[in-house]
Coordinates of C-alpha atoms in Angstrom, one line a residue:
X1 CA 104.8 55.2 168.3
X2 CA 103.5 57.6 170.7
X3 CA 102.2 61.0 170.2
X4 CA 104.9 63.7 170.1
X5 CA 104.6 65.7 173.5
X6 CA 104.2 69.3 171.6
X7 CA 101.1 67.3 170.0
X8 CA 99.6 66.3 173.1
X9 CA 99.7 70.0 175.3
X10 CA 96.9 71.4 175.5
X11 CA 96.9 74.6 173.1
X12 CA 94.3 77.2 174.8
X13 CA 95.6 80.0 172.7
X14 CA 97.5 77.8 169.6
X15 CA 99.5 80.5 166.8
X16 CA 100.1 79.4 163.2
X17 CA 103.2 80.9 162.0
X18 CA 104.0 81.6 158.0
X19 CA 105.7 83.6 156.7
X20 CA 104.9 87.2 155.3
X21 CA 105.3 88.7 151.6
X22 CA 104.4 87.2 148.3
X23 CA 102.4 84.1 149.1
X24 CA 101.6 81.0 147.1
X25 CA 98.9 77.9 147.2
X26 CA 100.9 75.6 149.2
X27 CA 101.1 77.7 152.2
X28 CA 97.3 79.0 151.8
X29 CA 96.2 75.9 151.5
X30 CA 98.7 74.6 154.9
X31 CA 96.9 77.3 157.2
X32 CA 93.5 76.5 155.8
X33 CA 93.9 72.6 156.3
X34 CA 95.1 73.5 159.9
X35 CA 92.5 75.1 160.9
X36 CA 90.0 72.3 160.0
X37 CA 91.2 70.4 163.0
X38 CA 89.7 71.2 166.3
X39 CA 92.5 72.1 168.0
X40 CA 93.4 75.2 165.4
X41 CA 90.0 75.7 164.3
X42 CA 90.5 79.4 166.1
X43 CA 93.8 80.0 166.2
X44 CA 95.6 83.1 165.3
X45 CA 97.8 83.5 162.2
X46 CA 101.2 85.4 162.4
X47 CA 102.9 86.0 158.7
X48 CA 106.1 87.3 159.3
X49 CA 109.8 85.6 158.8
X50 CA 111.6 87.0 162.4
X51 CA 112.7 83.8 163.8
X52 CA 112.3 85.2 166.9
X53 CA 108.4 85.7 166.3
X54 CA 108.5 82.2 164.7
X55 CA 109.4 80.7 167.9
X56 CA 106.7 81.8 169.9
X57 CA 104.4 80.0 167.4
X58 CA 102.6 77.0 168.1
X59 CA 102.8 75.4 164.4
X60 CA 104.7 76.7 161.8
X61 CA 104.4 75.9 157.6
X62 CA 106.3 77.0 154.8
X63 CA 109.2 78.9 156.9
X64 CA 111.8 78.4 159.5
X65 CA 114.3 76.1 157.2
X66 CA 112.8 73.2 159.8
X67 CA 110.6 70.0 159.0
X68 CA 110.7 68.5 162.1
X69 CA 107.1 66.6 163.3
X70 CA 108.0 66.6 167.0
X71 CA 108.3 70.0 167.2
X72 CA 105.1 71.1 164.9
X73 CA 107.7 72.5 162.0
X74 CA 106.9 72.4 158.6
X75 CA 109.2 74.1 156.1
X76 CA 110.2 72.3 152.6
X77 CA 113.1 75.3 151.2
X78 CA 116.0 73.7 153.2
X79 CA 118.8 72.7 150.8
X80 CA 118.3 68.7 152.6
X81 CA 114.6 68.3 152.5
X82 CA 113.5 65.6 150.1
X83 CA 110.7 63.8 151.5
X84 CA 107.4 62.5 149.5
X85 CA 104.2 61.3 150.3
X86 CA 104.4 57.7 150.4
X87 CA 104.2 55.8 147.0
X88 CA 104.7 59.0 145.3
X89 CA 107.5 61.1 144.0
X90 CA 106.5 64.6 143.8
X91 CA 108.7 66.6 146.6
X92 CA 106.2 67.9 149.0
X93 CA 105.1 71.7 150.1
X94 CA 104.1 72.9 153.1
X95 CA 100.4 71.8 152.1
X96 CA 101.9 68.5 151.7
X97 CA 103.8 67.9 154.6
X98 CA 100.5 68.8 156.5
X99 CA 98.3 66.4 154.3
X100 CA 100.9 63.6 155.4
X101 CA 100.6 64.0 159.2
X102 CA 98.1 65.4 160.1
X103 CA 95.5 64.1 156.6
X104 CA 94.1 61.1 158.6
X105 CA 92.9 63.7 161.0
X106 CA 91.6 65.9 158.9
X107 CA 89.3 62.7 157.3
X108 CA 88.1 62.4 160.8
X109 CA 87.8 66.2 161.6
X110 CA 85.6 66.7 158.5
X111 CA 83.5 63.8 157.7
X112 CA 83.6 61.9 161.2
X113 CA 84.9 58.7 159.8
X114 CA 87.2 57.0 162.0
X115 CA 91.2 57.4 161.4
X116 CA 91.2 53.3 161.4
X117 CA 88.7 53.0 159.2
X118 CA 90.2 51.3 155.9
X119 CA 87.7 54.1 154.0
X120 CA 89.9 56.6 155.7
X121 CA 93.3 55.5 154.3
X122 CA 91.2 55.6 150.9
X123 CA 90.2 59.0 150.9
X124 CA 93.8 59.9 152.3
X125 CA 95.7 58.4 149.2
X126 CA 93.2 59.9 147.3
X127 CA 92.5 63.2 147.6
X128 CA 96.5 63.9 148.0
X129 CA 96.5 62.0 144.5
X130 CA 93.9 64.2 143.2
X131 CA 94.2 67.7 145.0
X132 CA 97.5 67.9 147.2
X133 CA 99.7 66.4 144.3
X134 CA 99.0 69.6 142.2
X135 CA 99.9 72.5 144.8
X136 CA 103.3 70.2 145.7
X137 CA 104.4 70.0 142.3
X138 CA 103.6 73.6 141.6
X139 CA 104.9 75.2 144.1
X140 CA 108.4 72.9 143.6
X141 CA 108.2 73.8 139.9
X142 CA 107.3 70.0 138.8
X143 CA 105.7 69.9 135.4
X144 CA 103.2 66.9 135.1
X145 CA 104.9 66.3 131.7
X146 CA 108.6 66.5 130.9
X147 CA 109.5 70.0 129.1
X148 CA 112.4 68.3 126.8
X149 CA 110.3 65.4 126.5
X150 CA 107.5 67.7 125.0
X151 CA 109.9 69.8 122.9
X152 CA 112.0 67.0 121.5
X153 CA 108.8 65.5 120.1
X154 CA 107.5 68.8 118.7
X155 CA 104.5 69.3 120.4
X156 CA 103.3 72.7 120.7
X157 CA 100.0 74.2 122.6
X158 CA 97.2 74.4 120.7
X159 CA 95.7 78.0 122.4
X160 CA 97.4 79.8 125.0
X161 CA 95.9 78.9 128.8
X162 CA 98.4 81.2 130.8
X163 CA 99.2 78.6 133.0
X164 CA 95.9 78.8 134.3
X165 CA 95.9 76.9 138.2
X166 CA 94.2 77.0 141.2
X167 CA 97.8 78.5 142.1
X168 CA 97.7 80.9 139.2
X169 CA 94.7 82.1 140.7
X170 CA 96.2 82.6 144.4
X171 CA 99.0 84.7 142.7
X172 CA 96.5 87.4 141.8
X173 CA 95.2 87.5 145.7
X174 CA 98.9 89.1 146.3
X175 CA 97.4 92.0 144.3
X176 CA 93.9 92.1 144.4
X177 CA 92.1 95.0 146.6
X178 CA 92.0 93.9 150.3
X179 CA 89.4 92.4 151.7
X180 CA 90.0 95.9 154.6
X181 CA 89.7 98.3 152.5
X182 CA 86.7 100.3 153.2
X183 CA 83.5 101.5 151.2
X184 CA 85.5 103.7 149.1
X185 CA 88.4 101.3 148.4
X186 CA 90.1 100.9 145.2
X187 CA 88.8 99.4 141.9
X188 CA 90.0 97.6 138.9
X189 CA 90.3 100.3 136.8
X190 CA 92.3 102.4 139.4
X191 CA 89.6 104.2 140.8
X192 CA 87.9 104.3 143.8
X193 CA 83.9 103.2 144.5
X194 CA 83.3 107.0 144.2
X195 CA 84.9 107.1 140.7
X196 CA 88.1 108.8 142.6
X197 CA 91.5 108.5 141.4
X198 CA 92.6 105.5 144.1
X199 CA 95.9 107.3 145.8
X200 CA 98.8 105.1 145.9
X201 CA 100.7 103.8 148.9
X202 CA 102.1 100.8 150.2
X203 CA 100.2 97.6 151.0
X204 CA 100.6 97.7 154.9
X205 CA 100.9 94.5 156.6
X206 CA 97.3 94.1 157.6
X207 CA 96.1 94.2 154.1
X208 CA 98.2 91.4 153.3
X209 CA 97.4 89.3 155.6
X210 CA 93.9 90.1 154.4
X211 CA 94.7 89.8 151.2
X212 CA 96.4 85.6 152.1
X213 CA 93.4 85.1 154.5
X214 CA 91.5 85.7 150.9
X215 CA 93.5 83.1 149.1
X216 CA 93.5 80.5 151.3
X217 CA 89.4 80.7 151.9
X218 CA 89.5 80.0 148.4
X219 CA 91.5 77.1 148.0
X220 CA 90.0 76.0 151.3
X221 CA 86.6 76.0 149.6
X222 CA 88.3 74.1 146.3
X223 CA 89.1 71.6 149.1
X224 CA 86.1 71.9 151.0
X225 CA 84.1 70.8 147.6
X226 CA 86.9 67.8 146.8
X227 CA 86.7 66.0 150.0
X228 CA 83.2 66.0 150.4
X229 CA 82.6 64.7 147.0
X230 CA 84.8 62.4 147.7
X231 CA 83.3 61.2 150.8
X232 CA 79.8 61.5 150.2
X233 CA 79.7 60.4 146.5
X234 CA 82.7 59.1 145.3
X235 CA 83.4 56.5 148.2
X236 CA 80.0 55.2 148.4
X237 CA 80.1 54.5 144.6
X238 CA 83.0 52.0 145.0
X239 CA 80.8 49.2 146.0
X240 CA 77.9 50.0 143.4
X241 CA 80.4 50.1 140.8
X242 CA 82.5 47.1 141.7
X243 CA 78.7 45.5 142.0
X244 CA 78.2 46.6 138.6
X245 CA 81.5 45.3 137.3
X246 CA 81.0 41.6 138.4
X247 CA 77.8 41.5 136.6
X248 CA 79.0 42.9 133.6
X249 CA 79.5 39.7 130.9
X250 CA 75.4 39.6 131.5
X251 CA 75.1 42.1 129.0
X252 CA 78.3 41.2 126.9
X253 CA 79.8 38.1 126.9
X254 CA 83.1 39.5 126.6
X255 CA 82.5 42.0 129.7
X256 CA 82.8 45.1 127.4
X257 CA 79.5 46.5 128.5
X258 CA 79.1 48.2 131.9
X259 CA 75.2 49.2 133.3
X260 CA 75.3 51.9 136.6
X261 CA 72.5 51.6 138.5
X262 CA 70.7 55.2 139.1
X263 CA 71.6 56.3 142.7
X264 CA 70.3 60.2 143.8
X265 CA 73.5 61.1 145.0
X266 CA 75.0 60.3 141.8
X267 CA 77.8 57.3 140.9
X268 CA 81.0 58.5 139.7
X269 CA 82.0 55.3 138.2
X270 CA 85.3 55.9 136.0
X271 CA 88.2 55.7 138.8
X272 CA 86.7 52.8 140.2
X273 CA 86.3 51.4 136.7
X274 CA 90.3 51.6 136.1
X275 CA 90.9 50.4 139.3
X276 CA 88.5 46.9 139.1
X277 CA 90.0 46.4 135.8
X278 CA 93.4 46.9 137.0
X279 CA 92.9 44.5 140.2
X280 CA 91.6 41.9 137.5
X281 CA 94.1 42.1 135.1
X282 CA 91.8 43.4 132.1
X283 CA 92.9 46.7 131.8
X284 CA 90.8 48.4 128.6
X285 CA 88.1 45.8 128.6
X286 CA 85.3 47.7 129.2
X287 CA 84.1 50.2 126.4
X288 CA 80.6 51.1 127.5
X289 CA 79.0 52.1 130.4
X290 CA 75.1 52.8 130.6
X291 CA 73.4 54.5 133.3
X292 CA 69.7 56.0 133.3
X293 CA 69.5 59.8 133.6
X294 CA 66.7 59.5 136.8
X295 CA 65.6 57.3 139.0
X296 CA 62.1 57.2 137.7
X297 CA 60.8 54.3 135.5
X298 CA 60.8 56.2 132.4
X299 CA 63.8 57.3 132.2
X300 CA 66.0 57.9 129.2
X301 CA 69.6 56.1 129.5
X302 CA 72.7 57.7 128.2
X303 CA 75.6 55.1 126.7
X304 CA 79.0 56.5 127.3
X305 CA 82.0 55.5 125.7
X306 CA 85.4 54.9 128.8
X307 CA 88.0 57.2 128.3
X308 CA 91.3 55.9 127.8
X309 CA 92.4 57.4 130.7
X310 CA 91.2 59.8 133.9
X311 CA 90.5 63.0 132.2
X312 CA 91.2 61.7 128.3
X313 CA 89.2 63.2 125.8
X314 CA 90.1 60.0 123.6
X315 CA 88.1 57.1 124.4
X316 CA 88.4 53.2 123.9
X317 CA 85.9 53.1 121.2
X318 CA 84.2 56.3 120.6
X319 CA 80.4 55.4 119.2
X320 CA 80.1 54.8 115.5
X321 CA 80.9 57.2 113.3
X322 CA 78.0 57.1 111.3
X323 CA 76.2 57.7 114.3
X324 CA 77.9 60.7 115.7
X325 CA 75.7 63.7 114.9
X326 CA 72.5 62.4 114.3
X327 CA 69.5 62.8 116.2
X328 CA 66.1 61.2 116.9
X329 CA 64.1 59.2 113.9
X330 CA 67.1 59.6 111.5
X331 CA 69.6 58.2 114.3
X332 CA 66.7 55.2 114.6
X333 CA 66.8 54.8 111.3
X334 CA 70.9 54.9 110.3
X335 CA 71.6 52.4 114.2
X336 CA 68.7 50.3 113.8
X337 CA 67.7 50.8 117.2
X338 CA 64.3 52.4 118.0
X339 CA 64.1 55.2 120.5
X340 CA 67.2 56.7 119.9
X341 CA 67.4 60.2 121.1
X342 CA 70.7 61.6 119.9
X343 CA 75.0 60.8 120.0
X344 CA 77.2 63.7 119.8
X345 CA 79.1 64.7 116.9
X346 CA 82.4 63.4 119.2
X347 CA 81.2 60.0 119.5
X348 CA 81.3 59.9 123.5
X349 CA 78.0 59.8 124.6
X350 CA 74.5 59.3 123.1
X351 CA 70.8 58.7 124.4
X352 CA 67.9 56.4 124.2
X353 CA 64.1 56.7 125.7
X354 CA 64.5 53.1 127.3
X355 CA 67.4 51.2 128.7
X356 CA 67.1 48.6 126.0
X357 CA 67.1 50.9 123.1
X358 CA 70.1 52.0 125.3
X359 CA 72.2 48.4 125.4
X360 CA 71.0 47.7 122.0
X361 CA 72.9 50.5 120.6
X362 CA 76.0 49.4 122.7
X363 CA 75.9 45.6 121.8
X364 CA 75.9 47.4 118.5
X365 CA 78.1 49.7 118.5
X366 CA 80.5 47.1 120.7
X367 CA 81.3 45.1 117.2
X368 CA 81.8 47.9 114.6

């Protein structure tokens, strides 16, 4: 299908339109994304909700009661919209609806790989799976768990996190001190810089804007860190791990044991881990994965225990308990392992001076 036409003018002065007021993630995060492709990159920003002002906009998110591609309209508060990213079923936000058409260009935008590229549709799926997900969900009032589900099996919080979010955080940019206010602006405490009482008055509309223009540089830089991990470490690790994972029955017949070679730019191993088992149909298999702590010779090697799940604190087989605790000679002495450094009081990690002392302890620990 061809481009839309709006798409294809050439913008020399391109607007983003949003709308004005209380702002939230989503919409911070919209305008930031936006203005990572080279045709926004210096656009203007209008925040106001005059349809007549809207109009004269070259894009607009998160107002306008429109999501319509062909004309560059992205709202998600009309009473019909209902669309998702695809394979997923989390009603989208403005940031969303952004990530889904314009995503593949953003890839390209930020880390030059090519929108056809098959690592491209990867990092797509992914980082709207790992970072876009959240602001949709929030800002539709999606919980990741179900409430009644929660309640009706009496689960209650253990401490008190206040919600705590990347959107909680935006919320307090509505009433932070503007990034305009001069030398002598207003403090925490209600003073000014000069220990003045701060006088009161209304936020005018340029110290809002100042205050959004705050908010999204900060979930821009929360997006700036995701994508380039996950370009520059995360994708490259696929193929070291899935090279890791077809030699694993070499150190355990039953495949339980998993060694990551040492690469500089580090290996984040788990997702892929999941997903190779998954592709093979031995989902849980794997308990233990090794992996040296530098890439000199001498390096110590950590054994850590697989988490259940992504971000679990519960693991498949957490290390023995006698173990978990104990340091050095007395850890040497209760594994039967020499070299043994230490394994934390949790049971999900624990050390050894060589990478044998290292696979000893998990051949060990694999069986009891």
């Amino acid at each position: 299908m061809s481009e839309p036409e709006a798409k294809r003018v050439k913008m020399s002065n391109p607007v983003i339109g949003t709308h004005n007021g209380h702002f939230h993630a989503d919409e911070a995060l919209a305008v930031f994304l936006l203005r990572l492709l080279p045709q926004y990159r210096n656009a203007s920003l209008i925040r106001t909700r005059d349809p007549e002002v809207l109009k004269t906009c070259t894009i607009v998110v998160d107002v306008g009661g429109v999501h319509d591609d062909n004309i560059l309209r992205y709202d998600h508060h009309q009473r019909d919209f209902n669309a998702n990213f695809p394979g997923k079923n989390t009603k989208l936000s403005s940031a969303g609806l952004v990530w889904m058409h314009y995503g593949h260009r953003i890839i390209n935008a930020v880390t030059e790989i090519s929108e056809k590229d098959a690592d491209c549709e990867l990092l797509y799926q992914k980082i709207y799976e790992d970072f876009v997900e959240a602001f949709d969900a929030n800002d539709n009032g999606i919980s990741a768990y179900d409430p009644s589900a929660i309640r009706q099996a009496g689960i209650e919080k253990k401490f008190n996190d206040k919600g705590f979010s990347i959107a909680s955080v935006v919320n307090r940019y509505n009433y932070a001190p503007s990034a305009r206010e001069g030398a002598d602006g207003p403090t925490a405490n209600g003073t000014t810089t000069s220990g003045a009482p701060a006088p009161k008055k209304e936020k005018s509309q340029d110290e809002e804007d100042a205050r959004f223009l705050r908010a999204s540089a900060f979930v821009g830089e929360q997006f700036s860190l995701e994508i380039e991990d996950r370009a520059q470490s995360w994708l490259p690790a696929r193929g070291v791990v899935k090279q890791a994972f077809a030699e694993r029955e070499q150190w355990d017949p039953q495949g339980r044991i998993i060694v990551i070679p040492y690469k500089p730019e580090g290996v984040p191993w788990s997702d892929h881990l999941y997903a190779l088992e998954a592709e093979k149909g031995c989902e849980g298999q794997v308990l233990y994965a090794l992996f040296a702590e530098n890439g000199e010779p001498n390096s110590k090697w950590r054994i850590r225990a697989v988490s259940l799940e992504p971000g679990s604190f519960e693991n498949r087989k957490g290390l023995p308990e006698q173990w978990r605790g104990v340091r050095d000679e007395e850890l040497s002495k209760v594994s039967g392992v020499p070299g043994c450094v230490f394994v934390h009081a949790s049971g999900f990690i624990g050390g050894n001076v060589t990478f044998e002392g290292a696979l000893d302890m998990a051949k060990k620990a694999v069986d009891m």
